């Protein structure tokens, strides 16, 4: 059982109950005041033959986008169809969001619409899911969130920045992470997104659980902090991270905008700082596991990439060793077949959704520099701004 001592700010009663009497938060003047114009409704339905469940719902006038968070007591709910009142299918099989929701192997399953394109229309919507176990008679719960947003070209995301365990209550580390956040703000600004941050400190273990597997720690954290936000958790170490996810990982992609055991993006600060726990920018030092010449920037880029994963944006490519084995579903992102080929394409190597920093191979860099991951394409920006948490 996790406890969170040293309350420094008053939270809502429900949050305090989850917090067990002890969590702390802090923010700059004006931070945390804006709240997304969200509507949330709850629906329960029971699976029928073959594990299928179908129901209809209506959204408030002026709704621009929606998210459905589907929770089942066992197995996982896979989205099969989402139609508007004109029986137009909003989730063709090729859409990225549907593919991501199908790949979720744990509850909850999250579905965002629209993935790309115009805002959703008003009226009644009909959605169909299937329980992966095909079991009938199972009661499932659905949270339907929608936002009213007249400007889908820009917005603000509420970011809960959560320091856990040995990372918590450290003034020097907080200063370093403030510098990381400043870089992340510049990158997100290129997608038309501003960050509304609030900091929290929680008691907890040195080794954090992998959020992709779900854990009571993230259930408790997401219940205790600001709702309708992305929870960015910093820990000393994170269990199970490897390969391109060795620095940070999203609990789900897309992730739920509700409280759950997977409602977190988690960063391993020992790994991102190369094993010594100290942020460095020494261009001449190349003996750390990260081997990155600017660990502040590395952390900022990973924050941006994994928070964007949580908001439903895929990595631009997926690697197996040095080979590209998959690419995203967007038409305006440039792909490549090998790591070297990706490095040679500036639009690819500099994309914020490149899954790992690519080393510069030109002579001037002496092999110690890395391409900055700092730009979004128009379609990537549109996917992020469509999200219900980006107001």
GROMACS .gro file of N, CA, C and O in nm, residues 57-104:
model
  192
   57UNK      N    1  -2.559   0.727  -2.758
   57UNK     CA    2  -2.544   0.841  -2.667
   57UNK      C    3  -2.548   0.969  -2.748
   57UNK      O    4  -2.527   0.969  -2.870
   58UNK      N    5  -2.577   1.079  -2.681
   58UNK     CA    6  -2.579   1.211  -2.744
   58UNK      C    7  -2.477   1.301  -2.678
   58UNK      O    8  -2.444   1.284  -2.560
   59UNK      N    9  -2.426   1.396  -2.755
   59UNK     CA   10  -2.329   1.492  -2.704
   59UNK      C   11  -2.389   1.631  -2.701
   59UNK      O   12  -2.480   1.662  -2.778
   60UNK      N   13  -2.338   1.719  -2.615
   60UNK     CA   14  -2.389   1.856  -2.611
   60UNK      C   15  -2.364   1.928  -2.743
   60UNK      O   16  -2.267   1.899  -2.814
   61UNK      N   17  -2.451   2.023  -2.778
   61UNK     CA   18  -2.429   2.102  -2.900
   61UNK      C   19  -2.292   2.170  -2.896
   61UNK      O   20  -2.247   2.216  -2.791
   62UNK      N   21  -2.227   2.175  -3.010
   62UNK     CA   22  -2.097   2.239  -3.020
   62UNK      C   23  -1.980   2.150  -2.986
   62UNK      O   24  -1.866   2.196  -2.985
   63UNK      N   25  -2.005   2.023  -2.959
   63UNK     CA   26  -1.895   1.932  -2.927
   63UNK      C   27  -1.803   1.915  -3.048
   63UNK      O   28  -1.849   1.902  -3.161
   64UNK      N   29  -1.673   1.917  -3.022
   64UNK     CA   30  -1.574   1.910  -3.130
   64UNK      C   31  -1.507   1.774  -3.139
   64UNK      O   32  -1.466   1.733  -3.247
   65UNK      N   33  -1.489   1.706  -3.027
   65UNK     CA   34  -1.425   1.575  -3.028
   65UNK      C   35  -1.468   1.498  -2.904
   65UNK      O   36  -1.526   1.555  -2.812
   66UNK      N   37  -1.441   1.368  -2.906
   66UNK     CA   38  -1.482   1.286  -2.793
   66UNK      C   39  -1.377   1.180  -2.763
   66UNK      O   40  -1.288   1.151  -2.843
   67UNK      N   41  -1.388   1.125  -2.643
   67UNK     CA   42  -1.309   1.009  -2.603
   67UNK      C   43  -1.401   0.914  -2.529
   67UNK      O   44  -1.480   0.956  -2.444
   68UNK      N   45  -1.391   0.785  -2.561
   68UNK     CA   46  -1.465   0.681  -2.489
   68UNK      C   47  -1.363   0.595  -2.416
   68UNK      O   48  -1.270   0.542  -2.476
   69UNK      N   49  -1.379   0.584  -2.285
   69UNK     CA   50  -1.295   0.498  -2.202
   69UNK      C   51  -1.380   0.379  -2.160
   69UNK      O   52  -1.479   0.395  -2.087
   70UNK      N   53  -1.345   0.260  -2.208
   70UNK     CA   54  -1.424   0.139  -2.186
   70UNK      C   55  -1.356   0.051  -2.082
   70UNK      O   56  -1.238   0.015  -2.097
   71UNK      N   57  -1.429   0.015  -1.977
   71UNK     CA   58  -1.374  -0.063  -1.867
   71UNK      C   59  -1.454  -0.192  -1.851
   71UNK      O   60  -1.577  -0.189  -1.846
   72UNK      N   61  -1.383  -0.304  -1.846
   72UNK     CA   62  -1.447  -0.433  -1.823
   72UNK      C   63  -1.379  -0.500  -1.704
   72UNK      O   64  -1.261  -0.476  -1.678
   73UNK      N   65  -1.451  -0.587  -1.631
   73UNK     CA   66  -1.390  -0.652  -1.515
   73UNK      C   67  -1.284  -0.754  -1.552
   73UNK      O   68  -1.200  -0.790  -1.469
   74UNK      N   69  -1.287  -0.803  -1.674
   74UNK     CA   70  -1.187  -0.897  -1.723
   74UNK      C   71  -1.178  -0.883  -1.874
   74UNK      O   72  -1.269  -0.830  -1.937
   75UNK      N   73  -1.069  -0.928  -1.930
   75UNK     CA   74  -1.047  -0.916  -2.075
   75UNK      C   75  -1.045  -0.768  -2.113
   75UNK      O   76  -1.029  -0.681  -2.027
   76UNK      N   77  -1.059  -0.736  -2.239
   76UNK     CA   78  -1.054  -0.596  -2.283
   76UNK      C   79  -1.160  -0.572  -2.388
   76UNK      O   80  -1.194  -0.661  -2.468
   77UNK      N   81  -1.217  -0.453  -2.388
   77UNK     CA   82  -1.319  -0.416  -2.484
   77UNK      C   83  -1.253  -0.357  -2.608
   77UNK      O   84  -1.178  -0.260  -2.600
   78UNK      N   85  -1.283  -0.417  -2.724
   78UNK     CA   86  -1.224  -0.375  -2.850
   78UNK      C   87  -1.329  -0.299  -2.930
   78UNK      O   88  -1.438  -0.350  -2.955
   79UNK      N   89  -1.301  -0.173  -2.971
   79UNK     CA   90  -1.400  -0.097  -3.049
   79UNK      C   91  -1.417  -0.156  -3.188
   79UNK      O   92  -1.320  -0.188  -3.256
   80UNK      N   93  -1.542  -0.169  -3.230
   80UNK     CA   94  -1.572  -0.224  -3.363
   80UNK      C   95  -1.637  -0.121  -3.455
   80UNK      O   96  -1.618  -0.128  -3.576
   81UNK      N   97  -1.712  -0.027  -3.399
   81UNK     CA   98  -1.782   0.069  -3.485
   81UNK      C   99  -1.821   0.191  -3.404
   81UNK      O  100  -1.850   0.181  -3.284
   82UNK      N  101  -1.819   0.306  -3.470
   82UNK     CA  102  -1.872   0.430  -3.413
   82UNK      C  103  -1.940   0.506  -3.526
   82UNK      O  104  -1.874   0.548  -3.621
   83UNK      N  105  -2.072   0.521  -3.518
   83UNK     CA  106  -2.149   0.584  -3.624
   83UNK      C  107  -2.225   0.704  -3.569
   83UNK      O  108  -2.268   0.705  -3.454
   84UNK      N  109  -2.239   0.806  -3.656
   84UNK     CA  110  -2.320   0.921  -3.618
   84UNK      C  111  -2.466   0.896  -3.653
   84UNK      O  112  -2.503   0.787  -3.698
   85UNK      N  113  -2.550   0.998  -3.632
   85UNK     CA  114  -2.694   0.982  -3.653
   85UNK      C  115  -2.730   0.956  -3.798
   85UNK      O  116  -2.839   0.905  -3.828
   86UNK      N  117  -2.638   0.988  -3.890
   86UNK     CA  118  -2.661   0.961  -4.033
   86UNK      C  119  -2.604   0.826  -4.074
   86UNK      O  120  -2.593   0.797  -4.193
   87UNK      N  121  -2.565   0.744  -3.976
   87UNK     CA  122  -2.508   0.610  -4.000
   87UNK      C  123  -2.377   0.616  -4.076
   87UNK      O  124  -2.339   0.521  -4.145
   88UNK      N  125  -2.306   0.727  -4.063
   88UNK     CA  126  -2.173   0.740  -4.123
   88UNK      C  127  -2.070   0.682  -4.025
   88UNK      O  128  -2.067   0.721  -3.908
   89UNK      N  129  -1.988   0.590  -4.075
   89UNK     CA  130  -1.886   0.527  -3.990
   89UNK      C  131  -1.772   0.626  -3.966
   89UNK      O  132  -1.711   0.675  -4.061
   90UNK      N  133  -1.746   0.655  -3.839
   90UNK     CA  134  -1.642   0.751  -3.803
   90UNK      C  135  -1.507   0.685  -3.779
   90UNK      O  136  -1.407   0.753  -3.763
   91UNK      N  137  -1.505   0.554  -3.774
   91UNK     CA  138  -1.381   0.482  -3.745
   91UNK      C  139  -1.353   0.377  -3.851
   91UNK      O  140  -1.368   0.256  -3.827
   92UNK      N  141  -1.314   0.420  -3.972
   92UNK     CA  142  -1.274   0.321  -4.071
   92UNK      C  143  -1.159   0.238  -4.020
   92UNK      O  144  -1.081   0.282  -3.935
   93UNK      N  145  -1.146   0.118  -4.070
   93UNK     CA  146  -1.049   0.023  -4.016
   93UNK      C  147  -0.906   0.071  -4.026
   93UNK      O  148  -0.818   0.020  -3.958
   94UNK      N  149  -0.881   0.169  -4.113
   94UNK     CA  150  -0.743   0.214  -4.132
   94UNK      C  151  -0.701   0.320  -4.032
   94UNK      O  152  -0.586   0.359  -4.029
   95UNK      N  153  -0.794   0.370  -3.949
   95UNK     CA  154  -0.756   0.481  -3.861
   95UNK      C  155  -0.665   0.434  -3.750
   95UNK      O  156  -0.680   0.326  -3.695
   96UNK      N  157  -0.571   0.519  -3.718
   96UNK     CA  158  -0.470   0.486  -3.616
   96UNK      C  159  -0.532   0.462  -3.479
   96UNK      O  160  -0.496   0.368  -3.410
   97UNK      N  161  -0.625   0.546  -3.441
   97UNK     CA  162  -0.681   0.536  -3.307
   97UNK      C  163  -0.748   0.401  -3.286
   97UNK      O  164  -0.734   0.338  -3.182
   98UNK      N  165  -0.823   0.354  -3.385
   98UNK     CA  166  -0.888   0.224  -3.372
   98UNK      C  167  -0.785   0.114  -3.360
   98UNK      O  168  -0.798   0.022  -3.279
   99UNK      N  169  -0.681   0.120  -3.441
   99UNK     CA  170  -0.575   0.019  -3.435
   99UNK      C  171  -0.512   0.018  -3.296
   99UNK      O  172  -0.487  -0.088  -3.240
  100UNK      N  173  -0.486   0.136  -3.240
  100UNK     CA  174  -0.424   0.142  -3.108
  100UNK      C  175  -0.516   0.082  -3.002
  100UNK      O  176  -0.472   0.006  -2.917
  101UNK      N  177  -0.644   0.115  -3.008
  101UNK     CA  178  -0.737   0.062  -2.910
  101UNK      C  179  -0.748  -0.090  -2.921
  101UNK      O  180  -0.762  -0.160  -2.822
  102UNK      N  181  -0.741  -0.141  -3.043
  102UNK     CA  182  -0.746  -0.286  -3.060
  102UNK      C  183  -0.625  -0.354  -3.000
  102UNK      O  184  -0.632  -0.469  -2.956
  103UNK      N  185  -0.513  -0.284  -2.999
  103UNK     CA  186  -0.390  -0.345  -2.949
  103UNK      C  187  -0.381  -0.342  -2.797
  103UNK      O  188  -0.295  -0.407  -2.739
  104UNK      N  189  -0.469  -0.265  -2.731
  104UNK     CA  190  -0.468  -0.263  -2.585
  104UNK      C  191  -0.502  -0.401  -2.531
  104UNK      O  192  -0.605  -0.459  -2.566
   0.00000   0.00000   0.00000
